[in-house]
Coordinates of C-alpha atoms and ligand atoms in Angstrom, one line a residue:
X1 CA 154.9 78.2 159.1
X2 CA 154.8 74.4 160.0
X3 CA 157.8 72.4 158.7
X4 CA 155.3 70.2 156.8
X5 CA 153.9 73.1 154.9
X6 CA 157.5 74.4 154.1
X7 CA 158.5 70.9 152.9
X8 CA 155.4 70.9 150.7
X9 CA 156.3 74.5 149.3
X10 CA 159.7 73.2 148.6
X11 CA 158.5 70.1 146.8
X12 CA 155.9 71.9 144.8
X13 CA 158.0 74.9 143.5
X14 CA 161.6 73.5 143.5
X15 CA 163.4 71.0 141.4
X16 CA 163.9 67.8 143.1
X17 CA 167.7 67.4 142.4
X18 CA 168.2 66.5 146.1
X19 CA 166.5 64.1 148.6
X20 CA 167.1 65.8 151.9
X21 CA 166.5 64.6 155.3
X22 CA 163.1 66.1 156.6
X23 CA 164.5 68.6 159.1
X24 CA 163.8 72.1 158.5
X25 CA 166.7 74.2 159.8
X26 CA 165.9 77.7 161.0
X27 CA 169.1 78.6 162.9
X28 CA 172.5 77.4 164.0
X29 CA 175.4 78.0 166.2
X30 CA 178.7 76.1 166.4
X31 CA 178.1 72.4 166.0
X32 CA 174.4 72.6 166.6
X33 CA 171.4 73.3 164.3
X34 CA 167.9 74.2 165.3
X35 CA 164.6 73.4 163.4
X36 CA 161.6 75.4 163.1
X37 CA 160.2 73.8 166.2
X38 CA 163.1 74.5 168.3
X39 CA 164.5 70.9 168.4
X40 CA 168.4 70.9 168.2
X41 CA 170.5 68.5 166.3
X42 CA 174.3 68.1 166.3
X43 CA 175.5 68.6 162.9
X44 CA 177.7 65.9 161.8
X45 CA 177.9 66.8 158.1
X46 CA 179.0 70.5 158.5
X47 CA 177.6 71.2 155.0
X48 CA 180.1 68.7 153.3
X49 CA 183.0 70.5 155.2
X50 CA 182.0 74.0 154.3
X51 CA 181.4 74.9 158.0
X52 CA 184.7 73.6 159.4
X53 CA 184.7 76.7 161.6
X54 CA 181.4 75.9 163.0
X55 CA 178.0 77.6 162.1
X56 CA 177.8 81.3 162.3
X57 CA 181.3 81.8 163.6
X58 CA 181.0 85.1 165.5
X59 CA 184.4 86.4 163.9
X60 CA 183.4 85.6 160.3
X61 CA 180.0 87.0 161.1
X62 CA 181.7 90.3 162.3
X63 CA 184.0 90.5 159.1
X64 CA 180.9 89.9 156.9
X65 CA 179.0 92.7 158.6
X66 CA 181.5 95.3 158.5
X67 CA 182.4 94.6 154.9
X68 CA 178.5 94.5 153.8
X69 CA 178.2 97.9 155.1
X70 CA 181.0 99.4 153.1
X71 CA 180.9 97.7 149.7
X72 CA 179.9 94.2 148.4
X73 CA 180.6 94.1 144.7
X74 CA 182.8 96.0 142.4
X75 CA 183.2 93.4 139.7
X76 CA 187.0 93.0 138.5
X77 CA 186.3 96.0 136.2
X78 CA 187.6 97.9 139.1
X79 CA 189.9 97.1 141.9
X80 CA 188.9 96.7 145.4
X81 CA 190.8 97.0 148.8
X82 CA 190.0 93.4 150.0
X83 CA 191.2 91.3 147.1
X84 CA 194.9 92.1 147.4
X85 CA 194.8 91.2 151.1
X86 CA 193.1 87.8 150.6
X87 CA 195.9 87.1 148.0
X88 CA 198.6 87.9 150.6
X89 CA 196.9 85.9 153.3
X90 CA 196.6 82.8 150.9
X91 CA 200.3 83.2 150.0
X92 CA 201.5 83.5 153.4
X93 CA 199.4 80.5 154.8
X94 CA 199.9 78.1 151.9
X95 CA 203.2 79.2 150.1
X96 CA 201.6 79.3 146.7
X97 CA 202.8 82.3 144.6
X98 CA 199.3 83.2 143.1
X99 CA 195.6 82.7 143.4
X100 CA 192.7 83.1 141.1
X101 CA 189.5 83.6 143.0
X102 CA 186.0 82.1 142.0
X103 CA 182.8 81.3 143.8
X104 CA 181.6 77.8 143.8
X105 CA 184.0 74.6 144.0
X106 CA 183.0 73.5 140.6
X107 CA 184.0 76.8 139.1
X108 CA 187.4 76.4 140.9
X109 CA 187.8 73.1 139.4
X110 CA 186.7 74.5 135.8
X111 CA 189.4 77.3 136.3
X112 CA 192.0 74.8 137.1
X113 CA 191.2 72.7 133.9
X114 CA 191.3 75.8 131.7
X115 CA 194.7 76.7 133.4
X116 CA 196.2 73.2 132.9
X117 CA 195.1 73.1 129.2
X118 CA 196.5 76.7 128.5
X119 CA 199.6 75.9 130.3
X120 CA 199.9 72.6 128.2
X121 CA 199.6 74.5 125.0
X122 CA 201.7 77.6 125.9
X123 CA 204.4 76.1 128.1
X124 CA 204.6 72.4 127.5
X125 CA 204.0 72.9 123.7
X126 CA 201.1 70.4 123.3
X127 CA 199.1 71.4 120.0
X128 CA 196.1 73.4 121.1
X129 CA 193.0 71.3 121.1
X130 CA 195.0 68.2 121.9
X131 CA 195.7 68.6 125.6
X132 CA 194.7 65.6 127.9
X133 CA 193.9 65.7 131.5
X134 CA 194.0 62.4 133.7
X135 CA 191.4 62.0 136.3
X136 CA 190.8 59.3 139.0
X137 CA 188.0 56.8 138.9
X138 CA 185.2 57.5 141.3
X139 CA 186.1 61.1 141.6
X140 CA 183.8 64.0 142.7
X141 CA 184.7 67.3 141.3
X142 CA 181.4 69.1 141.0
X143 CA 178.5 69.4 138.7
X144 CA 179.4 71.3 135.4
X145 CA 179.1 69.5 132.0
X146 CA 182.8 69.2 131.8
X147 CA 183.2 67.7 135.1
X148 CA 180.4 65.3 135.2
X149 CA 181.7 64.3 131.6
X150 CA 184.6 62.7 133.4
X151 CA 182.8 61.3 136.3
X152 CA 182.7 57.5 136.8
X153 CA 179.2 57.8 138.1
X154 CA 176.6 56.9 135.5
X155 CA 173.7 58.9 137.1
X156 CA 175.9 62.1 137.2
X157 CA 176.3 61.8 133.2
X158 CA 173.1 60.4 132.3
X159 CA 171.1 62.6 129.9
X160 CA 173.7 65.4 130.1
X161 CA 175.9 64.6 127.1
X162 CA 177.7 65.4 124.8
X163 CA 180.8 66.1 126.9
X164 CA 184.1 67.8 126.3
X165 CA 186.8 65.4 125.0
X166 CA 190.3 65.2 126.5
X167 CA 189.9 63.4 129.8
X168 CA 191.4 60.0 130.7
X169 CA 190.4 58.0 133.8
X170 CA 192.7 55.8 135.9
X171 CA 192.1 53.9 139.0
X172 CA 192.4 55.8 142.2
X173 CA 195.2 54.7 144.4
X174 CA 197.4 53.2 141.5
X175 CA 200.3 55.3 140.7
X176 CA 201.7 52.9 138.0
X177 CA 198.2 53.1 136.1
X178 CA 198.8 56.9 136.0
X179 CA 202.4 56.6 134.7
X180 CA 201.1 54.2 132.0
X181 CA 198.1 56.6 131.0
X182 CA 200.7 59.7 130.5
X183 CA 201.2 60.5 126.9
X184 CA 203.1 63.5 125.4
X185 CA 199.8 65.2 125.2
X186 CA 199.2 65.0 128.9
X187 CA 199.1 68.4 130.6
X188 CA 197.6 67.6 134.1
X189 CA 196.6 64.9 136.6
X190 CA 193.5 66.0 138.8
X191 CA 192.9 64.2 141.9
X192 CA 191.4 64.3 145.5
X193 CA 194.0 63.4 148.0
X194 CA 191.2 61.5 149.9
X195 CA 187.9 60.8 148.0
X196 CA 185.1 62.3 150.0
X197 CA 181.9 61.6 148.0
X198 CA 183.2 58.3 147.1
X199 CA 183.0 57.4 150.8
X200 CA 186.1 58.7 152.5
X201 CA 188.5 56.4 150.4
X202 CA 192.0 56.8 151.5
X203 CA 194.6 55.7 148.9
X204 CA 197.7 53.6 149.9
X205 CA 200.3 55.3 151.7
X206 CA 202.8 56.9 149.4
X207 CA 200.4 57.2 146.4
X208 CA 200.4 60.9 146.2
X209 CA 204.2 61.0 146.6
X210 CA 204.6 58.6 143.7
X211 CA 202.0 60.5 141.6
X212 CA 203.9 63.7 142.4
X213 CA 207.1 62.2 141.2
X214 CA 205.5 60.8 138.1
X215 CA 204.0 64.0 137.2
X216 CA 207.3 65.8 137.7
X217 CA 209.4 63.2 135.6
X218 CA 206.6 63.7 132.7
X219 CA 206.3 67.6 132.9
X220 CA 202.6 67.0 134.0
X221 CA 200.8 69.1 136.5
X222 CA 199.5 67.6 139.8
X223 CA 196.3 69.3 140.6
X224 CA 194.7 68.4 144.0
X225 CA 191.1 69.2 144.6
X226 CA 191.1 70.2 148.4
X227 CA 187.7 71.7 148.3
X228 CA 186.3 69.0 150.9
X229 CA 189.7 67.5 152.4
X230 CA 191.4 70.9 152.6
X231 CA 191.5 73.6 155.4
X232 CA 191.8 71.4 158.4
X233 CA 189.5 68.6 157.8
X234 CA 192.0 65.7 157.7
X235 CA 194.1 66.9 160.5
X236 CA 196.5 69.0 158.5
X237 CA 195.9 72.2 156.7
X238 CA 195.8 70.3 153.4
X239 CA 195.4 66.7 152.9
X240 CA 198.3 66.5 150.5
X241 CA 200.5 67.5 153.5
X242 CA 200.2 64.0 155.0
X243 CA 202.5 62.9 152.1
X244 CA 204.7 66.0 152.1
X245 CA 204.3 66.7 148.5
X246 CA 203.9 70.2 146.8
X247 CA 201.2 69.9 144.2
X248 CA 201.5 72.4 141.3
X249 CA 197.9 73.5 141.6
X250 CA 195.6 73.3 144.6
X251 CA 191.9 74.0 144.4
X252 CA 190.0 75.1 147.5
X253 CA 186.3 76.2 148.4
X254 CA 183.8 75.2 151.0
X255 CA 185.4 76.2 154.2
X256 CA 187.4 78.9 152.6
X257 CA 184.2 80.9 153.6
X258 CA 183.3 79.1 156.8
X259 CA 179.8 78.7 155.3
X260 CA 178.9 82.1 154.8
X261 CA 179.1 82.7 151.2
X262 CA 180.5 80.7 148.1
X263 CA 184.2 81.5 147.7
X264 CA 186.7 79.2 145.8
X265 CA 190.2 79.8 144.7
X266 CA 192.9 78.1 142.6
X267 CA 196.5 78.3 144.2
X268 CA 199.4 77.8 142.0
X269 CA 202.7 79.0 140.7
X270 CA 203.3 82.3 138.7
X271 CA 204.1 80.1 135.7
X272 CA 200.9 78.4 135.7
X273 CA 198.4 81.3 136.6
X274 CA 200.2 83.7 134.3
X275 CA 198.7 81.8 131.3
X276 CA 195.7 83.9 131.9
X277 CA 195.8 87.3 130.3
X278 CA 193.1 89.8 130.6
X279 CA 189.8 88.4 129.1
X280 CA 190.9 84.9 129.1
X281 CA 188.7 83.9 132.2
X282 CA 186.6 85.7 134.7
X283 CA 183.6 85.8 137.0
X284 CA 181.3 88.7 137.9
X285 CA 181.4 87.8 141.7
X286 CA 184.9 86.1 141.9
X287 CA 187.2 88.1 144.2
X288 CA 184.5 90.5 145.4
X289 CA 185.3 92.3 148.4
X290 CA 182.5 90.7 150.6
X291 CA 183.8 87.3 149.5
X292 CA 187.3 88.3 150.3
X293 CA 186.7 89.8 153.8
X294 CA 184.7 86.6 154.7
X295 CA 187.4 84.3 153.4
X296 CA 190.2 86.1 155.3
X297 CA 188.3 86.0 158.4
X298 CA 187.5 82.3 157.8
X299 CA 191.2 81.6 157.3
X300 CA 192.2 83.3 160.6
X301 CA 189.7 81.2 162.4
X302 CA 191.4 78.1 161.0
X303 CA 194.7 79.4 162.1
X304 CA 193.8 81.0 165.5
X305 CA 191.8 77.9 166.7
X306 CA 194.3 75.5 165.4
X307 CA 191.5 73.6 163.6
X308 CA 193.8 71.0 161.8
X309 CA 195.4 70.1 165.2
X310 CA 191.9 69.7 166.7
X311 CA 190.8 67.7 163.8
X312 CA 193.7 65.3 164.3
X313 CA 193.1 65.0 167.9
X314 CA 189.4 64.6 167.9
X315 CA 189.4 62.5 164.8
X316 CA 191.7 59.9 166.3
X317 CA 189.8 59.8 169.3
X318 CA 186.5 59.4 167.3
X319 CA 187.9 56.5 165.1
X320 CA 189.0 54.8 168.1
X321 CA 185.7 55.0 169.8
X322 CA 183.9 53.8 166.7
X323 CA 186.5 50.8 166.4
X324 CA 185.3 49.7 169.8
X325 CA 181.7 49.4 168.7
X326 CA 180.2 45.8 168.5
X327 CA 178.0 46.3 165.4
X328 CA 176.6 43.7 163.1
X329 CA 176.4 46.5 160.4
X330 CA 180.0 47.7 160.1
X331 CA 182.1 46.4 157.3
X332 CA 184.9 48.9 157.4
X333 CA 185.9 52.2 159.1
X334 CA 188.0 54.7 157.4
X335 CA 189.2 58.1 158.7
X336 CA 191.7 60.9 158.6
X337 CA 191.1 63.6 161.1
X338 CA 187.6 64.4 161.9
X339 CA 186.5 62.8 158.6
X340 CA 185.2 59.3 159.0
X341 CA 183.4 56.9 156.7
X342 CA 181.5 54.0 158.3
X343 CA 180.9 51.4 155.5
X344 CA 177.9 49.3 156.3
X345 CA 176.7 46.0 154.7
X346 CA 173.3 47.5 154.2
X347 CA 171.7 51.0 153.2
X348 CA 173.0 53.9 155.3
X349 CA 170.0 56.0 154.9
X350 CA 167.8 54.2 157.6
X351 CA 170.7 54.8 160.1
X352 CA 170.7 58.5 159.2
X353 CA 167.0 58.7 159.6
X354 CA 167.3 56.9 163.1
X355 CA 170.3 59.3 164.0
X356 CA 168.0 62.3 163.1
X357 CA 165.4 61.0 165.6
X358 CA 168.2 60.9 168.2
X359 CA 169.2 64.4 167.4
X360 CA 172.3 63.9 165.0
X361 CA 172.5 64.9 161.5
X362 CA 174.5 63.0 158.9
X363 CA 174.0 62.0 155.4
X364 CA 174.8 58.8 153.5
X365 CA 177.1 58.8 150.8
X366 CA 177.1 56.0 148.1
X367 CA 174.2 54.3 149.5
X368 CA 176.2 52.3 152.2
X369 CA 178.5 54.7 153.8
X370 CA 177.8 57.0 156.7
X371 CA 180.2 60.0 156.5
X372 CA 181.0 61.8 159.6
X373 CA 182.3 65.4 159.3
X374 CA 181.4 67.5 162.1
X375 CA 182.6 71.1 162.5
X376 CA 186.3 70.9 163.6
X377 CA 185.3 73.3 166.5
X378 CA 182.9 70.8 168.1
X379 CA 183.3 70.3 171.9
X380 CA 184.7 67.0 173.1
X381 CA 181.6 66.5 175.2
X382 CA 179.2 67.2 172.3
X383 CA 181.4 64.7 170.2
X384 CA 181.0 62.1 172.9
X385 CA 177.2 62.6 172.9
X386 CA 177.0 62.3 169.2
X387 CA 179.1 59.2 169.1
X388 CA 176.9 57.7 171.8
X389 CA 174.1 58.2 169.5
X390 CA 175.9 56.5 166.7
X391 CA 176.7 53.5 169.1
X392 CA 173.0 53.2 170.0
X393 CA 172.0 53.2 166.3
X394 CA 174.7 50.9 165.1
X395 CA 174.8 48.4 167.9
X396 CA 171.0 47.6 167.4
X397 CA 170.4 44.2 165.7
X398 CA 169.1 44.2 162.2
X399 CA 165.3 43.4 162.0
X400 CA 164.4 39.9 160.9
X401 CA 162.5 41.1 157.8
X402 CA 165.3 43.4 156.3
X403 CA 167.0 42.2 153.1
X404 CA 170.1 44.0 152.9
X405 CA 171.2 43.4 149.3
X406 CA 167.9 44.3 147.8
X407 CA 167.7 47.5 150.0
X408 CA 171.2 48.3 149.2
X409 CA 170.4 48.3 145.3
X410 CA 167.4 50.4 145.8
X411 CA 169.1 53.0 147.9
X412 CA 172.0 53.3 145.6
X413 CA 169.8 55.4 143.3
X414 CA 168.7 57.8 145.8
X415 CA 171.6 58.5 147.9
X416 CA 173.8 60.6 145.7
X417 CA 175.3 63.8 146.9
Ligands
LIG1 C1 181.9 70.0 146.9 C2 183.1 69.5 146.1 C3 183.2 70.3 144.9 C4 182.3 71.3 144.3 O1 182.0 72.3 145.0 P1 180.7 73.2 144.7 O2 180.9 74.3 145.6 O3 179.6 72.2 145.1 O4 180.6 73.4 143.3 C5 184.3 69.8 144.0 N1 185.3 68.9 144.6 C6 185.1 68.3 145.7 C7 186.1 67.4 146.2 C8 184.0 68.7 146.5 O5 183.9 68.0 147.8

């Protein structure tokens, strides 16, 4: 079928809750994707960091096929022979005592919120129904009603109320604001170590360390959402490791499957995850043997190919390259590992369209930021080629007719993830 026909089908029969670039991908390998007409593009988004290991990684593919021949789903009504091995691998890799497997990232976050509230009541002694959780402004934690209910983004909330109570917002990056917001009813602080959807926002040095200390002093759980920042993306296994803290709860997803299948997990202590008893929480697909076999292989690739170190090295290189650009459009560059936000003084979407024409796929976030997050397995030569396309697009002079501020306002509505 022609790409235009596929796009027409999608627009006619599918809900329009996304505004994708019009590239119809048919297959992919490593850092490259191919459209239905055989054109290839360098993937500088990596499915929002779900394919840190590169598309269709052969080791993960093999693990998936082997497991799919044996058994895919048992439900947790019975045990399976893969889940214990995933638990052990997660423990050995991260040091956390226990894990609880789910599917999507949002479910992982919901699970952490439920754990925190139950811990607040059962361990901290907060009256049930009174527990409070503190979140950061401009957070992105997924799309369930509870999660969008504490989003600072009006569009995420609009039309979806009423929302669960019990959440308070503090500015991101301000540890003293966190301290002031804590009350005797506070059970947890949920935060992204680096805010991805908000535009790769890196908090001041020491923020997470101070937040961890404040949480400890107040018997409040520090819960970090590492769904996008984790598993190598920022140049360490987890972004919290840049500050040498030990969060009480870590939420992982996305690259936990290398893009083959939705797999997420909540990692924590025995004390926290023991609040769940049989029947308190669950998921038909969570912890299924196919997901576990895929996740084990995906983690092995991250370790065997030393993806955090690759991310640190290639990311530092890419950021330096971008700093050397002489672009009239760039306002700020922010990056940690191979995760870079290019903040522009005008809408980013036309630049993403121009990059697509040149064979590089990336997506704007929050209207004026281009997010770069290629697979961590990308070859240096491919990265160089992609960066050269970015240079070509960003060093071009703005057209005389463009009215950046009006364009920005208009683009703000259509650029949300
Ligand atoms: C993607 C993401 C989520 C939600 O994950 P889904 O699998 O889309 O539900 C939550 N938190 C962060 C930081 C994310 O990047």
